[in-house]
Tab-separated table of C-alpha atoms in Angstrom:
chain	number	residue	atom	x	y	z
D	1404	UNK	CA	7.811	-128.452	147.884
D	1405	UNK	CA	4.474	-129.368	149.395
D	1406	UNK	CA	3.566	-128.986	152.769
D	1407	UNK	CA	3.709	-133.087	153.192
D	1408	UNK	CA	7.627	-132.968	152.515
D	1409	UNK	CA	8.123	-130.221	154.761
D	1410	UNK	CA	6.486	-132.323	157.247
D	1411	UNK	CA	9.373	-134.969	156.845
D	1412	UNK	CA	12.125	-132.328	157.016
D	1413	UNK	CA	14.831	-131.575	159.288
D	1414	UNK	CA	18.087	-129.831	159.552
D	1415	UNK	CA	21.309	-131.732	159.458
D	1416	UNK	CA	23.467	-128.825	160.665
D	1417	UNK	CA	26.465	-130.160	162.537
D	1418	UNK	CA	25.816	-130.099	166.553
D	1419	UNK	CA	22.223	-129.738	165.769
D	1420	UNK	CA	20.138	-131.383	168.382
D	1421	UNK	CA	16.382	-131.202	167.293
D	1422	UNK	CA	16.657	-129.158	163.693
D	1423	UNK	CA	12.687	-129.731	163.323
D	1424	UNK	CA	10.919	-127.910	162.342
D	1425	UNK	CA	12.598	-125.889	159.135
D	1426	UNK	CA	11.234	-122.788	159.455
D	1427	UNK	CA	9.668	-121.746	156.180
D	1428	UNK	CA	9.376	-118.213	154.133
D	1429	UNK	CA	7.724	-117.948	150.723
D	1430	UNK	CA	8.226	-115.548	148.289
D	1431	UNK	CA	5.755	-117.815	145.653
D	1432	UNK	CA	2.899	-120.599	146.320
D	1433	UNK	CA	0.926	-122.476	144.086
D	1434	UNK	CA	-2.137	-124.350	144.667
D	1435	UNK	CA	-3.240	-126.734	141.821
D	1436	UNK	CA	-5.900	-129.821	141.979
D	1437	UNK	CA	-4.631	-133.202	143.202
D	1438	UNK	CA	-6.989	-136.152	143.047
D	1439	UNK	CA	-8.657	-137.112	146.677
D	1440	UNK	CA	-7.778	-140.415	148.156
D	1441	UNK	CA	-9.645	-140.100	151.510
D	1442	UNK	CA	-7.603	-143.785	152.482
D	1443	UNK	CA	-4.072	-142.397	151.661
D	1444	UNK	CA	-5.044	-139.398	153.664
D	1445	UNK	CA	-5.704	-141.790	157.015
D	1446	UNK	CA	-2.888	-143.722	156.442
D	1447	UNK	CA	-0.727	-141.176	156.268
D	1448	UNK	CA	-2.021	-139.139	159.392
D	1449	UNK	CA	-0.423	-141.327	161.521
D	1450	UNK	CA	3.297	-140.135	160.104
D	1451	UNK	CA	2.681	-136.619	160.397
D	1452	UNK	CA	3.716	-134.283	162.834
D	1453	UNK	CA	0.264	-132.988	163.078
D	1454	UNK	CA	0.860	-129.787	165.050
D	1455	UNK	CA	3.742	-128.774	162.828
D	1456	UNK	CA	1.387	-129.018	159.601
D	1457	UNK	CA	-1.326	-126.954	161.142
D	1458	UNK	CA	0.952	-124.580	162.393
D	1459	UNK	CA	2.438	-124.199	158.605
D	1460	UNK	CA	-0.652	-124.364	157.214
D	1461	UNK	CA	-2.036	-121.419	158.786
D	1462	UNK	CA	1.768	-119.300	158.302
D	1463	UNK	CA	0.546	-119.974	154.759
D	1464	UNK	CA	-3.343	-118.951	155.139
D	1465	UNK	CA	-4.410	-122.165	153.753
D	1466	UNK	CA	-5.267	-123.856	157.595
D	1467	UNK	CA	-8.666	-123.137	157.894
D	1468	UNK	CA	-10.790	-125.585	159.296
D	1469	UNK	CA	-8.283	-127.680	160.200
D	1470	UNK	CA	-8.725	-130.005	163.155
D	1471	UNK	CA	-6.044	-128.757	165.980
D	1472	UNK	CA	-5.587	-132.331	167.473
D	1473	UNK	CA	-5.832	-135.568	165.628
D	1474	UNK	CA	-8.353	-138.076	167.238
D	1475	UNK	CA	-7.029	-140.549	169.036
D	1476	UNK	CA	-7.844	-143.457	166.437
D	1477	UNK	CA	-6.234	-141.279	163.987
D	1478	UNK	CA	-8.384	-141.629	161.397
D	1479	UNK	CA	-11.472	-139.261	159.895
D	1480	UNK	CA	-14.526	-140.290	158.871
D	1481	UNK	CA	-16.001	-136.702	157.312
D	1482	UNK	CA	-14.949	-136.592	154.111
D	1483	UNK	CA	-14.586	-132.672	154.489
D	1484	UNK	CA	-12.192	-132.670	156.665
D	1485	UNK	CA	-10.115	-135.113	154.879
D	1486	UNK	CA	-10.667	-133.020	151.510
D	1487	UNK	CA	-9.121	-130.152	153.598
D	1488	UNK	CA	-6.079	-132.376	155.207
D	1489	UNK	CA	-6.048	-133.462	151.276
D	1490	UNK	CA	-5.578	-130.063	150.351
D	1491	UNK	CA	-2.857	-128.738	152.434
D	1492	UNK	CA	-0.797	-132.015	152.520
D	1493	UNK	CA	-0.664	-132.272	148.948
D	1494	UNK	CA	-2.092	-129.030	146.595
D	1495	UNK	CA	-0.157	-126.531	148.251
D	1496	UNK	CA	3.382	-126.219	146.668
D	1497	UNK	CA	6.490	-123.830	147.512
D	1498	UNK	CA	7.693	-123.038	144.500
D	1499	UNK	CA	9.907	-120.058	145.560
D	1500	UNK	CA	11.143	-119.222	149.331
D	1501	UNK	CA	13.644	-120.492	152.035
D	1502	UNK	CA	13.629	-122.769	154.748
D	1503	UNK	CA	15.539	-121.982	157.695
D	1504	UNK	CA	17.432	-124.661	160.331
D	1505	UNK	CA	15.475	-123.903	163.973
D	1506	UNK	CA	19.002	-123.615	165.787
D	1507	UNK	CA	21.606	-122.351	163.695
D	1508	UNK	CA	20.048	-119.958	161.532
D	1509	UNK	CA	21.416	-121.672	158.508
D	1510	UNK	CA	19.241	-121.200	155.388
D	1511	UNK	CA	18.065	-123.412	152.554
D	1512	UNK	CA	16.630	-122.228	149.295
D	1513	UNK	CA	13.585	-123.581	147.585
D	1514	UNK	CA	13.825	-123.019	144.360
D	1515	UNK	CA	11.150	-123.685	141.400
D	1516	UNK	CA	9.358	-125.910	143.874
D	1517	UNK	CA	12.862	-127.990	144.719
D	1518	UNK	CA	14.611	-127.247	148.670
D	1519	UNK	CA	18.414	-127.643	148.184
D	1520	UNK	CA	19.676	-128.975	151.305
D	1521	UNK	CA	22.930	-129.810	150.580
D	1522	UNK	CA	25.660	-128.349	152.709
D	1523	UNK	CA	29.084	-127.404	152.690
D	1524	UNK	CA	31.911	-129.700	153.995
D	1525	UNK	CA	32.442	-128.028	156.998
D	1526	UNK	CA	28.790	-127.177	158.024
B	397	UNK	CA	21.945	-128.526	127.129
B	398	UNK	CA	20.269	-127.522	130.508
B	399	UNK	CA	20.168	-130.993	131.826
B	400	UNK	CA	24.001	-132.224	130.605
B	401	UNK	CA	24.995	-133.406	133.869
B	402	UNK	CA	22.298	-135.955	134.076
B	403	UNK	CA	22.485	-139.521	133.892
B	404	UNK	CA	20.073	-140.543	131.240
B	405	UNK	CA	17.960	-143.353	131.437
B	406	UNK	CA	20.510	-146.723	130.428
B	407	UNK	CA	20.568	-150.148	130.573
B	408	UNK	CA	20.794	-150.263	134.506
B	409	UNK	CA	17.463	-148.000	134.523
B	410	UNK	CA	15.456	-150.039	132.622
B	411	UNK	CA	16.472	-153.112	134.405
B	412	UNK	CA	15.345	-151.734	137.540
B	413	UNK	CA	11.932	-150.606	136.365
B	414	UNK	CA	11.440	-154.000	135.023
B	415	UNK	CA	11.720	-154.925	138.332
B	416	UNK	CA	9.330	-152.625	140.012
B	417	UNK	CA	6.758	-153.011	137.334
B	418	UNK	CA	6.720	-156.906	137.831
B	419	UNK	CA	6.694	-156.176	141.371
B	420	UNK	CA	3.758	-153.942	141.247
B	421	UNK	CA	1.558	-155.331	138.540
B	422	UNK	CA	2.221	-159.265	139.742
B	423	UNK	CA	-1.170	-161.120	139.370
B	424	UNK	CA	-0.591	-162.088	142.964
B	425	UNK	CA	0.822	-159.310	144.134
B	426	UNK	CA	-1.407	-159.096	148.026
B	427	UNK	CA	0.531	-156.569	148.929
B	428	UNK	CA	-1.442	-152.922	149.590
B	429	UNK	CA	0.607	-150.196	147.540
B	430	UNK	CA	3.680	-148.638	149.254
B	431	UNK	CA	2.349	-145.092	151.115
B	432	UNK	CA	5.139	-143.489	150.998
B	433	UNK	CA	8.324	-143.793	148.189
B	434	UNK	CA	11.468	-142.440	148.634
B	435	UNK	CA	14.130	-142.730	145.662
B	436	UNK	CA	18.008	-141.607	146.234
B	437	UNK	CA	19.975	-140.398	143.347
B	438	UNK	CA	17.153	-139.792	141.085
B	439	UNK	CA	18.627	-138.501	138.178
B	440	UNK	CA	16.224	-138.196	135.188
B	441	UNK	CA	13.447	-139.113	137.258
B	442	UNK	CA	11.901	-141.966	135.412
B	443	UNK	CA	11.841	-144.597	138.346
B	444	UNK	CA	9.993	-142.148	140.737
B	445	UNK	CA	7.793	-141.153	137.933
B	446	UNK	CA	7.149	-144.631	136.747
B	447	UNK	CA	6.348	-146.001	140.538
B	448	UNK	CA	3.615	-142.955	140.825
B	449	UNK	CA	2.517	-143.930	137.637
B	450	UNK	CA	2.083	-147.495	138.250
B	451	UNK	CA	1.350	-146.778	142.375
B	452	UNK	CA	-0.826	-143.151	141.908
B	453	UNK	CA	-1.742	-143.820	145.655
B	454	UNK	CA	1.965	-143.249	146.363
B	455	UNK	CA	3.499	-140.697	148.227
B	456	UNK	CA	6.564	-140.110	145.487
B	457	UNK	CA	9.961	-138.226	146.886
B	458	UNK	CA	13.234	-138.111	144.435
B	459	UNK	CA	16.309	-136.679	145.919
B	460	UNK	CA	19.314	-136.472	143.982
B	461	UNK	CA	22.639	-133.946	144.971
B	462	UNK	CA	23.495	-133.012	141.556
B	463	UNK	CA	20.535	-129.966	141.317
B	464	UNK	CA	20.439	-130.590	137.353
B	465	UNK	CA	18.875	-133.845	137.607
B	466	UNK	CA	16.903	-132.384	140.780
B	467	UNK	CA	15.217	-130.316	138.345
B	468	UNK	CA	15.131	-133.097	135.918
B	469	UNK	CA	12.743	-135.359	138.231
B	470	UNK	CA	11.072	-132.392	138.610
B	471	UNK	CA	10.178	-132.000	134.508
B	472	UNK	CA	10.032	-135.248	134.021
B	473	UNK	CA	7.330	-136.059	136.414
B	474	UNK	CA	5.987	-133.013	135.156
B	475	UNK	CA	5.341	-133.869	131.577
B	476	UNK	CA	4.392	-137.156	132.470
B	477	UNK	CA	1.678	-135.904	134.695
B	478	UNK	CA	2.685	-137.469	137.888
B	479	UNK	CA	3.058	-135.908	141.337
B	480	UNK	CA	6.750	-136.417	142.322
B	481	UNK	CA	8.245	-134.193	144.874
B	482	UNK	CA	12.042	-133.554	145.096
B	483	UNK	CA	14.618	-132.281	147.007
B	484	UNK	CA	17.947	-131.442	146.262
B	485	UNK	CA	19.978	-133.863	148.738
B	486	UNK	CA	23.375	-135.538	149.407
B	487	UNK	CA	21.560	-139.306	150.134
B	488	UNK	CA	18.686	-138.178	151.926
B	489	UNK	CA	20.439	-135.782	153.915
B	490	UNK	CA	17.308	-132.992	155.534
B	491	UNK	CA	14.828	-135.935	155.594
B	492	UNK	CA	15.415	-137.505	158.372
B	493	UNK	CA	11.671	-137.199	159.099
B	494	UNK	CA	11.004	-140.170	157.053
B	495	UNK	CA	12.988	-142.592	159.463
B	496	UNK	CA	11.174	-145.281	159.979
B	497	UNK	CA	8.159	-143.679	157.450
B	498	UNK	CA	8.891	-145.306	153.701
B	499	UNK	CA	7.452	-148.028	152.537
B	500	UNK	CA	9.262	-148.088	149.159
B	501	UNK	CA	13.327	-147.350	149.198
B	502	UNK	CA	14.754	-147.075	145.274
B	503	UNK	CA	18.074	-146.595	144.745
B	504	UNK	CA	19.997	-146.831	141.401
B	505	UNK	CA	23.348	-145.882	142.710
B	506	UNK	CA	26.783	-145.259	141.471
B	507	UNK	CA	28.649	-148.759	141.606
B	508	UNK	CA	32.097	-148.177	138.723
B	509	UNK	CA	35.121	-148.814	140.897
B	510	UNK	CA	37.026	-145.482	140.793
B	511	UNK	CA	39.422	-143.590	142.791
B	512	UNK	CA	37.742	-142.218	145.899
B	513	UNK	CA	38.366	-138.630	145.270
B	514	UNK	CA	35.997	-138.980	142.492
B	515	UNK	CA	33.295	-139.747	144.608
B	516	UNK	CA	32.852	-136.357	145.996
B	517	UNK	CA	31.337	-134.593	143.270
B	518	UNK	CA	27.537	-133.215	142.402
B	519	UNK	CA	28.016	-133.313	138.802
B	520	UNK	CA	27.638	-136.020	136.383
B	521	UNK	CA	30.454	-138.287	138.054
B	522	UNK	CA	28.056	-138.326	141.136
B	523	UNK	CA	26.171	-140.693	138.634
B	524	UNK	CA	28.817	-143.581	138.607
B	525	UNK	CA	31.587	-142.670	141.004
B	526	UNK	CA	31.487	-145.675	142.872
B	527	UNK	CA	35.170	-145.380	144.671
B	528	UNK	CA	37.048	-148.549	145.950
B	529	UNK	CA	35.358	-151.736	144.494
B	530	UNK	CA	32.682	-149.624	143.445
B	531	UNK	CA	31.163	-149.880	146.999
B	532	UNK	CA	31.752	-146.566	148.558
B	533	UNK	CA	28.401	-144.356	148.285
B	534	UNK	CA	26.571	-147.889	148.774
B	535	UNK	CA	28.306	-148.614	152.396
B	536	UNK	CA	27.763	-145.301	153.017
B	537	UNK	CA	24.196	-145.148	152.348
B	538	UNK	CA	23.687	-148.966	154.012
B	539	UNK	CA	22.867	-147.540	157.229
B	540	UNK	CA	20.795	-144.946	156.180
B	541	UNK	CA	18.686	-146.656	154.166
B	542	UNK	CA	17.837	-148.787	157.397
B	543	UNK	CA	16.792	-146.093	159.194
B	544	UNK	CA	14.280	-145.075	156.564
């Protein structure tokens, strides 16, 4: 799972009013090399939940030098910074762990690098 | 075999990346590549590999419910050298986050007219358990697939 597509996740617990976001622990992460695209990078800040992905990001210890706040144009220029957005967003991968609904507790597994999110009837 | 309760790639799988590909590839084709790709009901994972393959500036996500063919995408994309992520997912269930986010909705889904009680399954009948006039998982996914 890479931090991107926990970025786009939310619980779909019954009665669950916000369910964002899943709240993530890792028992195995893997970082391997993803080719740069600083344009899909820019484009794709603008569908982020910014503070969300910094906040994992730095649960993870791979946040640093992150920006805290997006610019308001929402768009980078350094290429730095967009190699570190780069990195986070798309070469970090949970391979092993558990992501947990905000309000009900309920977990989900991750397992080799896939969340199951499927629930039971009644849930 | 580990991946037995996966819908191989058939007629209707081929048909449908013959459609993407001339889509994609279209002399003049204006359009800037999708950002973001979302494909329900996955399977083997050829489409969502094939679309990164053919859009590597794509943001490629493959959910299927039946966790075999979750973890085929996974291989698949895998030993094709493409970066697909995938989630294990009754029609996009847990993703709500792309509402209103994807650029690029695929969906090859089950359409044989069967009973309805079929239709509830995550094994292989998930693949073609279409329920009354085949239509079931498709109404049901209609309004979904708006929202994304």
């Amino acid at each position: 799972m890479k931090l991107l597509t926990h970025n786009m996740m939310k619980s779909h617990c019954k009665g669950v009013v916000n369910g964002f976001p899943l709240k993530l622990s890792s028992t195995q992460v893997d970082v391997k090399e993803i080719e740069f695209n600083p344009d899909f990078i820019n484009r794709m800040l603008s569908r982020l939940e910014w503070p969300v992905l910094v906040q994992i990001a730095n649960q993870l210890g791979v946040g640093e030098g992150l920006p805290e706040m997006l610019p308001e144009e929402q768009k980078f220029e350094d290429e730095d910074v967009l190699k570190k957005i780069h990195h986070v967003l798309l070469e970090v991968e949970v391979v092993e762990g558990e992501l947990e609904c905000p309000e009900t507790g309920r977990k989900f597994p991750i397992s080799r690098g896939i969340p199951d999110m499927r629930l039971n009837e009644d849930e | 075999s580990e991946f037995s309760s996966v819908y191989p790639p058939s007629e209707d799988t081929f048909l449908l990346l013959d459609c993407l590909e001339e889509h994609f590839t279209a002399r003049d084709n204006i359009n800037p590549p999708p950002l973001v790709s979302l494909e329900i009901g996955s399977g083997s994972g050829v489409i969502s590999t094939f679309v990164r393959n053919i859009c590597p500036q794509t943001f490629c996500l493959a959910v299927d419910i039946n966790k075999q063919a979750a973890q085929a995408s996974k291989e698949t994309a895998l030993l094709n050298k493409q970066e697909v992520d995938v989630v294990c997912s009754d029609l996009g269930l847990g993703l709500s986050g792309l509402f209103n986010k994807v650029d690029l909705l695929i969906f090859n889904p089950p359409y044989v007219p069967t009973e309805s009680e079929e239709v509830a399954s995550s094994g292989i009948e998930a693949s073609w358990a279409g329920g009354i006039d085949g239509r079931e998982v498709i109404d049901k996914f209609l309004p979904t697939a708006a929202k994304f």
